[in-house]
């Protein structure tokens, strides 16, 4: 009971601590100094690829080009462009590769739906094989093994295993 | 039905090998440009040697031209530079240089040292035009036709093979 109370107190303290960290003040600034725009850009940049260091996002990269692209993304956002507009701007220049999440279009259908098609195909194959096997297995050990059955019954009845 | 037992896995294996063969032999650094077949992004930039003059894409309508993105800080530009100088001497196609994110003074000094193959160089100090052209690794070279459409993009240094086998035949065809 005491332990439970202690845990509850701890959870409450944690909740209080987290809510103390990021209350949004009236002018849209969080305590950490991140404006709503900063947060939006951070989220957007995490979906965009830096083309110089290809396995990093725009948000993570220190490359010079990433700096320029972040500046460009920010100025577009300040000009009132939506996230989709900004992505379209970058795709027009660098291609779909700039997006971490590839768009669904005929050339990426295999990428998006291939795994599900494989799963369905594998499942169907599995089902067919199981059905065929179930049909091909005919009961073999019906009443043929009467001697073994007799021995088993004796053993179950607690008699000595004479046959052994 | 029995033959499926080995032919199906074999077929899957062959398909997998084919995909890996093609996929792994590709250079992931070469991102196909979405600009191919599209109008070259317009610019109007100051010339490197005559800063008071500007060069605009509109001025080049009606000619087939190469846009070579270079910079004095770019190491691999030195690799392709002799080739560009040679190309300029042959006088086949005008080459315009885009001095990308560079100090104009450093750019001029670099050209004085290594030779200037460019009909004109223009200065893209903040890299904005570079972004419009989807530049992500200098050097890059674009071939633009008479109508101002991008026909070819070379990512990385020009090579004698790329020049001889792809760019020059395309230039000749576009100049007709």
mmCIF file of C-alpha atoms in Angstrom:
data_model
loop_
_atom_site.group_PDB
_atom_site.id
_atom_site.type_symbol
_atom_site.label_atom_id
_atom_site.label_comp_id
_atom_site.label_asym_id
_atom_site.label_seq_id
_atom_site.Cartn_x
_atom_site.Cartn_y
_atom_site.Cartn_z
ATOM 1 C CA UNK A 1 0.000 0.000 0.000
ATOM 2 C CA UNK A 2 2.824 2.362 0.922
ATOM 3 C CA UNK A 3 4.668 1.358 -2.252
ATOM 4 C CA UNK A 4 1.612 2.130 -4.345
ATOM 5 C CA UNK A 5 1.258 5.546 -2.739
ATOM 6 C CA UNK A 6 4.942 6.220 -3.363
ATOM 7 C CA UNK A 7 4.599 5.306 -7.058
ATOM 8 C CA UNK A 8 1.547 7.525 -7.389
ATOM 9 C CA UNK A 9 3.430 10.402 -5.807
ATOM 10 C CA UNK A 10 6.366 9.828 -8.166
ATOM 11 C CA UNK A 11 4.102 9.780 -11.225
ATOM 12 C CA UNK A 12 2.448 12.989 -10.108
ATOM 13 C CA UNK A 13 5.830 14.609 -9.611
ATOM 14 C CA UNK A 14 6.895 13.511 -13.109
ATOM 15 C CA UNK A 15 3.699 14.868 -14.632
ATOM 16 C CA UNK A 16 4.228 18.151 -12.837
ATOM 17 C CA UNK A 17 7.843 18.270 -13.988
ATOM 18 C CA UNK A 18 7.001 17.666 -17.662
ATOM 19 C CA UNK A 19 4.198 20.183 -17.661
ATOM 20 C CA UNK A 20 6.605 22.664 -16.097
ATOM 21 C CA UNK A 21 9.048 22.138 -18.970
ATOM 22 C CA UNK A 22 6.871 23.024 -21.912
ATOM 23 C CA UNK A 23 3.943 25.245 -21.103
ATOM 24 C CA UNK A 24 2.991 27.262 -24.150
ATOM 25 C CA UNK A 25 3.006 30.916 -23.282
ATOM 26 C CA UNK A 26 0.464 33.321 -24.807
ATOM 27 C CA UNK A 27 2.816 34.492 -27.559
ATOM 28 C CA UNK A 28 3.218 30.917 -28.813
ATOM 29 C CA UNK A 29 6.669 30.403 -27.329
ATOM 30 C CA UNK A 30 7.515 27.363 -25.289
ATOM 31 C CA UNK A 31 9.757 27.602 -22.264
ATOM 32 C CA UNK A 32 12.561 26.048 -24.321
ATOM 33 C CA UNK A 33 12.428 29.051 -26.649
ATOM 34 C CA UNK A 34 10.931 27.122 -29.547
ATOM 35 C CA UNK A 35 8.239 29.000 -31.379
ATOM 36 C CA UNK A 36 5.397 27.182 -33.112
ATOM 37 C CA UNK A 37 7.227 27.851 -36.389
ATOM 38 C CA UNK A 38 10.433 26.291 -35.056
ATOM 39 C CA UNK A 39 8.540 23.188 -34.022
ATOM 40 C CA UNK A 40 6.828 22.968 -37.393
ATOM 41 C CA UNK A 41 10.121 23.384 -39.256
ATOM 42 C CA UNK A 42 11.797 20.818 -37.031
ATOM 43 C CA UNK A 43 9.065 18.327 -37.850
ATOM 44 C CA UNK A 44 9.212 19.112 -41.567
ATOM 45 C CA UNK A 45 13.003 18.938 -41.736
ATOM 46 C CA UNK A 46 12.912 15.508 -40.143
ATOM 47 C CA UNK A 47 10.975 14.278 -43.200
ATOM 48 C CA UNK A 48 13.438 15.699 -45.704
ATOM 49 C CA UNK A 49 16.701 14.193 -46.800
ATOM 50 C CA UNK A 50 20.005 15.991 -46.983
ATOM 51 C CA UNK A 51 21.358 15.175 -50.429
ATOM 52 C CA UNK A 52 24.995 15.499 -49.493
ATOM 53 C CA UNK A 53 25.021 13.064 -46.592
ATOM 54 C CA UNK A 54 22.227 10.911 -47.902
ATOM 55 C CA UNK A 55 21.301 9.043 -44.767
ATOM 56 C CA UNK A 56 20.711 12.097 -42.652
ATOM 57 C CA UNK A 57 17.670 14.277 -42.458
ATOM 58 C CA UNK A 58 17.803 17.955 -43.167
ATOM 59 C CA UNK A 59 17.301 18.530 -39.455
ATOM 60 C CA UNK A 60 20.318 16.429 -38.452
ATOM 61 C CA UNK A 61 22.778 17.356 -41.133
ATOM 62 C CA UNK A 62 25.631 19.802 -40.711
ATOM 63 C CA UNK A 63 26.348 19.963 -44.425
ATOM 64 C CA UNK A 64 26.553 23.367 -46.021
ATOM 65 C CA UNK A 65 23.758 22.509 -48.435
ATOM 66 C CA UNK A 66 21.537 21.406 -45.561
ATOM 67 C CA UNK A 67 22.078 24.827 -43.992
ATOM 68 C CA UNK A 68 21.011 26.514 -47.210
ATOM 69 C CA UNK A 69 18.002 24.257 -47.607
ATOM 70 C CA UNK A 70 16.915 24.882 -44.011
ATOM 71 C CA UNK A 71 17.183 28.609 -44.696
ATOM 72 C CA UNK A 72 15.136 28.139 -47.862
ATOM 73 C CA UNK A 73 12.501 26.048 -46.062
ATOM 74 C CA UNK A 74 12.251 28.668 -43.325
ATOM 75 C CA UNK A 75 11.824 31.538 -45.769
ATOM 76 C CA UNK A 76 9.143 29.589 -47.636
ATOM 77 C CA UNK A 77 7.335 28.883 -44.371
ATOM 78 C CA UNK A 78 7.561 32.551 -43.412
ATOM 79 C CA UNK A 79 6.091 33.405 -46.813
ATOM 80 C CA UNK A 80 3.042 31.408 -45.772
ATOM 81 C CA UNK A 81 3.651 28.259 -47.796
ATOM 82 C CA UNK A 82 2.137 25.041 -46.502
ATOM 83 C CA UNK A 83 4.190 21.936 -45.707
ATOM 84 C CA UNK A 84 3.016 20.364 -48.963
ATOM 85 C CA UNK A 85 4.051 23.464 -50.946
ATOM 86 C CA UNK A 86 7.504 23.342 -49.400
ATOM 87 C CA UNK A 87 7.884 19.645 -50.148
ATOM 88 C CA UNK A 88 6.734 20.216 -53.731
ATOM 89 C CA UNK A 89 9.324 22.998 -54.044
ATOM 90 C CA UNK A 90 12.113 20.644 -53.016
ATOM 91 C CA UNK A 91 10.831 17.706 -55.072
ATOM 92 C CA UNK A 92 10.764 19.908 -58.182
ATOM 93 C CA UNK A 93 14.476 20.544 -57.673
ATOM 94 C CA UNK A 94 15.864 17.373 -56.178
ATOM 95 C CA UNK A 95 13.282 14.723 -57.032
ATOM 96 C CA UNK A 96 11.336 12.349 -54.797
ATOM 97 C CA UNK A 97 14.616 11.269 -53.251
ATOM 98 C CA UNK A 98 14.499 14.331 -51.030
ATOM 99 C CA UNK A 99 11.468 12.867 -49.239
ATOM 100 C CA UNK A 100 12.126 10.228 -46.629
ATOM 101 C CA UNK A 101 8.664 8.817 -47.176
ATOM 102 C CA UNK A 102 8.282 7.954 -50.851
ATOM 103 C CA UNK A 103 4.990 9.092 -52.397
ATOM 104 C CA UNK A 104 2.494 6.454 -53.506
ATOM 105 C CA UNK A 105 2.478 6.412 -57.309
ATOM 106 C CA UNK A 106 2.654 3.670 -59.950
ATOM 107 C CA UNK A 107 6.453 3.405 -59.826
ATOM 108 C CA UNK A 108 6.411 2.913 -56.047
ATOM 109 C CA UNK A 109 3.427 0.557 -55.922
ATOM 110 C CA UNK A 110 5.726 -2.429 -55.648
ATOM 111 C CA UNK A 111 7.509 -0.755 -52.751
ATOM 112 C CA UNK A 112 4.325 0.090 -50.894
ATOM 113 C CA UNK A 113 2.165 -2.922 -51.668
ATOM 114 C CA UNK A 114 4.810 -5.533 -52.502
ATOM 115 C CA UNK A 115 5.258 -6.729 -48.914
ATOM 116 C CA UNK A 116 1.500 -7.156 -48.472
ATOM 117 C CA UNK A 117 1.244 -8.955 -51.810
ATOM 118 C CA UNK A 118 4.082 -11.265 -50.739
ATOM 119 C CA UNK A 119 2.387 -11.901 -47.407
ATOM 120 C CA UNK A 120 -0.935 -12.664 -49.091
ATOM 121 C CA UNK A 121 0.786 -14.888 -51.668
ATOM 122 C CA UNK A 122 2.739 -16.738 -48.996
ATOM 123 C CA UNK A 123 -0.409 -17.141 -46.903
ATOM 124 C CA UNK A 124 -2.334 -18.519 -49.876
ATOM 125 C CA UNK A 125 0.479 -20.935 -50.683
ATOM 126 C CA UNK A 126 0.628 -22.073 -47.074
ATOM 127 C CA UNK A 127 -3.141 -22.636 -47.008
ATOM 128 C CA UNK A 128 -3.042 -24.658 -50.257
ATOM 129 C CA UNK A 129 -0.169 -26.804 -48.995
ATOM 130 C CA UNK A 130 -1.916 -27.456 -45.666
ATOM 131 C CA UNK A 131 -5.174 -28.394 -47.405
ATOM 132 C CA UNK A 132 -3.435 -30.748 -49.788
ATOM 133 C CA UNK A 133 -1.487 -32.383 -46.976
ATOM 134 C CA UNK A 134 -4.613 -32.799 -44.843
ATOM 135 C CA UNK A 135 -6.320 -34.564 -47.727
ATOM 136 C CA UNK A 136 -3.359 -36.823 -48.503
ATOM 137 C CA UNK A 137 -2.917 -38.015 -44.927
ATOM 138 C CA UNK A 138 -5.233 -40.995 -44.430
ATOM 139 C CA UNK A 139 -5.541 -42.432 -40.935
ATOM 140 C CA UNK A 140 -3.075 -45.358 -40.834
ATOM 141 C CA UNK A 141 -2.949 -46.513 -37.204
ATOM 142 C CA UNK A 142 -6.604 -47.432 -36.778
ATOM 143 C CA UNK A 143 -7.133 -50.726 -35.034
ATOM 144 C CA UNK A 144 -4.126 -52.519 -36.393
ATOM 145 C CA UNK A 145 -1.921 -52.269 -33.348
ATOM 146 C CA UNK A 146 -3.992 -54.283 -30.963
ATOM 147 C CA UNK A 147 -1.002 -55.782 -29.166
ATOM 148 C CA UNK A 148 0.401 -52.317 -28.397
ATOM 149 C CA UNK A 149 -2.996 -51.126 -27.296
ATOM 150 C CA UNK A 150 -3.328 -54.070 -24.932
ATOM 151 C CA UNK A 151 0.067 -53.346 -23.463
ATOM 152 C CA UNK A 152 -0.794 -49.682 -22.981
ATOM 153 C CA UNK A 153 -4.022 -50.549 -21.215
ATOM 154 C CA UNK A 154 -2.185 -52.910 -18.882
ATOM 155 C CA UNK A 155 0.359 -50.233 -18.060
ATOM 156 C CA UNK A 156 -2.403 -47.745 -17.352
ATOM 157 C CA UNK A 157 -4.045 -50.213 -15.029
ATOM 158 C CA UNK A 158 -0.819 -50.356 -13.010
ATOM 159 C CA UNK A 159 0.174 -53.871 -14.083
ATOM 160 C CA UNK A 160 3.823 -54.732 -14.590
ATOM 161 C CA UNK A 161 5.182 -54.217 -18.058
ATOM 162 C CA UNK A 162 5.731 -57.874 -18.882
ATOM 163 C CA UNK A 163 6.434 -57.276 -22.508
ATOM 164 C CA UNK A 164 9.438 -55.062 -21.778
ATOM 165 C CA UNK B 1 3.131 -29.757 -59.831
ATOM 166 C CA UNK B 2 6.189 -31.590 -58.581
ATOM 167 C CA UNK B 3 8.478 -29.432 -60.714
ATOM 168 C CA UNK B 4 7.136 -26.352 -58.901
ATOM 169 C CA UNK B 5 8.965 -27.518 -55.815
ATOM 170 C CA UNK B 6 12.308 -26.524 -57.267
ATOM 171 C CA UNK B 7 11.374 -24.242 -60.146
ATOM 172 C CA UNK B 8 9.476 -21.763 -57.968
ATOM 173 C CA UNK B 9 12.305 -21.133 -55.481
ATOM 174 C CA UNK B 10 14.730 -20.989 -58.400
ATOM 175 C CA UNK B 11 12.587 -18.388 -60.149
ATOM 176 C CA UNK B 12 12.368 -16.321 -56.966
ATOM 177 C CA UNK B 13 16.127 -16.589 -56.528
ATOM 178 C CA UNK B 14 16.806 -15.503 -60.106
ATOM 179 C CA UNK B 15 14.486 -12.495 -59.745
ATOM 180 C CA UNK B 16 16.156 -11.532 -56.483
ATOM 181 C CA UNK B 17 19.621 -11.796 -58.022
ATOM 182 C CA UNK B 18 18.512 -9.656 -60.973
ATOM 183 C CA UNK B 19 17.158 -6.949 -58.666
ATOM 184 C CA UNK B 20 20.267 -6.960 -56.480
ATOM 185 C CA UNK B 21 22.527 -7.002 -59.538
ATOM 186 C CA UNK B 22 20.960 -3.831 -60.905
ATOM 187 C CA UNK B 23 20.360 -2.195 -57.533
ATOM 188 C CA UNK B 24 23.822 -2.705 -56.110
ATOM 189 C CA UNK B 25 25.625 -1.623 -59.254
ATOM 190 C CA UNK B 26 23.929 1.761 -59.157
ATOM 191 C CA UNK B 27 25.654 4.733 -57.626
ATOM 192 C CA UNK B 28 23.395 6.014 -54.842
ATOM 193 C CA UNK B 29 25.107 9.423 -55.093
ATOM 194 C CA UNK B 30 23.669 9.926 -58.551
ATOM 195 C CA UNK B 31 20.185 11.166 -57.915
ATOM 196 C CA UNK B 32 18.324 11.471 -61.219
ATOM 197 C CA UNK B 33 17.421 15.090 -61.765
ATOM 198 C CA UNK B 34 13.735 15.940 -62.100
ATOM 199 C CA UNK B 35 14.875 18.858 -64.269
ATOM 200 C CA UNK B 36 15.612 16.693 -67.307
ATOM 201 C CA UNK B 37 13.207 17.617 -70.094
ATOM 202 C CA UNK B 38 12.037 20.665 -68.168
ATOM 203 C CA UNK B 39 12.858 24.327 -68.781
ATOM 204 C CA UNK B 40 16.103 25.378 -67.134
ATOM 205 C CA UNK B 41 15.329 27.543 -64.079
ATOM 206 C CA UNK B 42 15.671 31.197 -64.979
ATOM 207 C CA UNK B 43 18.392 33.315 -63.445
ATOM 208 C CA UNK B 44 19.913 36.742 -63.924
ATOM 209 C CA UNK B 45 23.263 36.954 -62.161
ATOM 210 C CA UNK B 46 26.253 39.256 -62.166
ATOM 211 C CA UNK B 47 29.203 38.178 -64.263
ATOM 212 C CA UNK B 48 32.322 37.185 -62.373
ATOM 213 C CA UNK B 49 34.721 39.286 -64.429
ATOM 214 C CA UNK B 50 32.365 42.190 -65.171
ATOM 215 C CA UNK B 51 30.219 42.489 -62.021
ATOM 216 C CA UNK B 52 28.283 45.401 -63.473
ATOM 217 C CA UNK B 53 26.892 43.160 -66.219
ATOM 218 C CA UNK B 54 24.359 40.422 -65.723
ATOM 219 C CA UNK B 55 23.790 37.269 -67.657
ATOM 220 C CA UNK B 56 20.270 35.892 -67.829
ATOM 221 C CA UNK B 57 18.950 32.589 -69.122
ATOM 222 C CA UNK B 58 16.800 34.597 -71.539
ATOM 223 C CA UNK B 59 19.986 35.895 -73.232
ATOM 224 C CA UNK B 60 20.889 32.354 -74.192
ATOM 225 C CA UNK B 61 17.661 31.414 -75.963
ATOM 226 C CA UNK B 62 18.448 30.043 -79.378
ATOM 227 C CA UNK B 63 21.828 28.579 -78.440
ATOM 228 C CA UNK B 64 22.811 25.187 -77.122
ATOM 229 C CA UNK B 65 24.965 25.753 -74.045
ATOM 230 C CA UNK B 66 26.557 24.031 -71.115
ATOM 231 C CA UNK B 67 26.220 25.278 -67.564
ATOM 232 C CA UNK B 68 29.120 24.090 -65.460
ATOM 233 C CA UNK B 69 28.768 24.546 -61.706
ATOM 234 C CA UNK B 70 32.171 25.118 -60.138
ATOM 235 C CA UNK B 71 33.861 26.816 -57.204
ATOM 236 C CA UNK B 72 37.377 27.686 -56.163
ATOM 237 C CA UNK B 73 36.928 25.569 -53.017
ATOM 238 C CA UNK B 74 35.831 22.534 -55.017
ATOM 239 C CA UNK B 75 38.572 19.935 -55.193
ATOM 240 C CA UNK B 76 37.080 17.646 -57.827
ATOM 241 C CA UNK B 77 36.554 20.642 -60.101
ATOM 242 C CA UNK B 78 40.298 20.514 -60.693
ATOM 243 C CA UNK B 79 39.915 17.020 -62.068
ATOM 244 C CA UNK B 80 37.532 18.053 -64.833
ATOM 245 C CA UNK B 81 39.011 21.471 -65.474
ATOM 246 C CA UNK B 82 41.612 20.484 -68.124
ATOM 247 C CA UNK B 83 38.812 18.776 -70.022
ATOM 248 C CA UNK B 84 36.743 21.961 -69.995
ATOM 249 C CA UNK B 85 39.723 24.011 -71.151
ATOM 250 C CA UNK B 86 40.188 21.573 -74.014
ATOM 251 C CA UNK B 87 36.485 21.703 -74.850
ATOM 252 C CA UNK B 88 36.602 25.504 -74.939
ATOM 253 C CA UNK B 89 39.536 25.391 -77.368
ATOM 254 C CA UNK B 90 37.595 23.077 -79.674
ATOM 255 C CA UNK B 91 34.893 25.760 -79.824
ATOM 256 C CA UNK B 92 32.014 23.332 -80.191
ATOM 257 C CA UNK B 93 29.611 24.581 -77.556
ATOM 258 C CA UNK B 94 29.729 27.619 -75.260
ATOM 259 C CA UNK B 95 30.324 26.753 -71.621
ATOM 260 C CA UNK B 96 29.001 29.088 -68.958
ATOM 261 C CA UNK B 97 30.334 28.763 -65.436
ATOM 262 C CA UNK B 98 28.247 29.116 -62.309
ATOM 263 C CA UNK B 99 30.646 30.102 -59.545
ATOM 264 C CA UNK B 100 28.734 28.443 -56.728
ATOM 265 C CA UNK B 101 28.921 29.785 -53.157
ATOM 266 C CA UNK B 102 32.297 31.309 -53.735
ATOM 267 C CA UNK B 103 34.159 34.529 -53.051
ATOM 268 C CA UNK B 104 34.369 36.333 -56.415
ATOM 269 C CA UNK B 105 38.005 37.210 -55.725
ATOM 270 C CA UNK B 106 38.865 33.596 -55.012
ATOM 271 C CA UNK B 107 36.951 32.521 -58.114
ATOM 272 C CA UNK B 108 38.821 34.959 -60.367
ATOM 273 C CA UNK B 109 42.171 33.928 -58.892
ATOM 274 C CA UNK B 110 41.334 30.262 -59.424
ATOM 275 C CA UNK B 111 40.486 30.842 -63.087
ATOM 276 C CA UNK B 112 43.660 32.894 -63.569
ATOM 277 C CA UNK B 113 45.654 29.992 -62.179
ATOM 278 C CA UNK B 114 43.937 27.067 -63.894
ATOM 279 C CA UNK B 115 42.753 28.684 -67.113
ATOM 280 C CA UNK B 116 39.344 30.075 -67.975
ATOM 281 C CA UNK B 117 37.305 27.873 -70.297
ATOM 282 C CA UNK B 118 34.093 29.805 -69.770
ATOM 283 C CA UNK B 119 32.395 32.075 -72.260
ATOM 284 C CA UNK B 120 31.311 33.839 -69.089
ATOM 285 C CA UNK B 121 31.088 32.978 -65.444
ATOM 286 C CA UNK B 122 28.332 34.176 -63.185
ATOM 287 C CA UNK B 123 28.332 34.466 -59.430
ATOM 288 C CA UNK B 124 25.870 32.588 -57.218
ATOM 289 C CA UNK B 125 27.102 33.706 -53.819
ATOM 290 C CA UNK B 126 24.298 32.443 -51.632
ATOM 291 C CA UNK B 127 23.661 29.298 -53.654
ATOM 292 C CA UNK B 128 20.055 30.161 -54.485
ATOM 293 C CA UNK B 129 20.390 29.451 -58.193
ATOM 294 C CA UNK B 130 22.221 26.276 -57.242
ATOM 295 C CA UNK B 131 19.172 25.180 -55.268
ATOM 296 C CA UNK B 132 16.919 25.997 -58.240
ATOM 297 C CA UNK B 133 19.075 23.706 -60.355
ATOM 298 C CA UNK B 134 19.060 20.980 -57.713
ATOM 299 C CA UNK B 135 22.822 21.217 -57.234
ATOM 300 C CA UNK B 136 23.996 19.057 -54.358
ATOM 301 C CA UNK B 137 27.548 18.207 -55.280
ATOM 302 C CA UNK B 138 29.926 20.446 -57.188
ATOM 303 C CA UNK B 139 30.922 20.034 -59.988
ATOM 304 C CA UNK B 140 27.757 19.492 -61.953
ATOM 305 C CA UNK B 141 27.154 20.194 -65.604
ATOM 306 C CA UNK B 142 23.881 20.833 -67.417
ATOM 307 C CA UNK B 143 23.276 20.735 -71.138
ATOM 308 C CA UNK B 144 20.557 23.162 -72.188
ATOM 309 C CA UNK B 145 19.040 23.285 -75.652
ATOM 310 C CA UNK B 146 17.950 26.165 -77.886
ATOM 311 C CA UNK B 147 14.503 26.306 -76.308
ATOM 312 C CA UNK B 148 16.035 26.482 -72.828
ATOM 313 C CA UNK B 149 15.204 22.903 -71.854
ATOM 314 C CA UNK B 150 17.618 20.866 -69.714
ATOM 315 C CA UNK B 151 18.672 17.845 -71.766
ATOM 316 C CA UNK B 152 21.432 16.262 -69.725
ATOM 317 C CA UNK B 153 22.962 16.512 -66.282
ATOM 318 C CA UNK B 154 26.382 15.308 -65.306
ATOM 319 C CA UNK B 155 26.797 14.846 -61.568
ATOM 320 C CA UNK B 156 30.393 15.059 -60.456
ATOM 321 C CA UNK B 157 33.401 15.732 -62.670
ATOM 322 C CA UNK B 158 33.056 15.480 -66.427
ATOM 323 C CA UNK B 159 34.869 12.494 -67.844
ATOM 324 C CA UNK B 160 36.270 12.070 -71.362
ATOM 325 C CA UNK B 161 33.851 9.157 -71.820
ATOM 326 C CA UNK B 162 30.776 11.120 -70.761
ATOM 327 C CA UNK B 163 31.826 13.987 -73.002
ATOM 328 C CA UNK B 164 32.556 11.838 -76.024
ATOM 329 C CA UNK B 165 29.743 9.342 -75.717
ATOM 330 C CA UNK B 166 26.880 11.365 -74.308
ATOM 331 C CA UNK B 167 27.328 15.114 -74.213
ATOM 332 C CA UNK B 168 28.972 15.923 -77.552
ATOM 333 C CA UNK B 169 26.695 13.681 -79.677
ATOM 334 C CA UNK B 170 23.709 15.258 -77.934
ATOM 335 C CA UNK B 171 25.130 18.745 -78.521
ATOM 336 C CA UNK B 172 25.544 18.033 -82.230
ATOM 337 C CA UNK B 173 22.013 16.722 -82.466
ATOM 338 C CA UNK B 174 20.560 19.701 -80.620
ATOM 339 C CA UNK B 175 22.536 22.203 -82.688
ATOM 340 C CA UNK B 176 20.914 21.017 -85.939
#
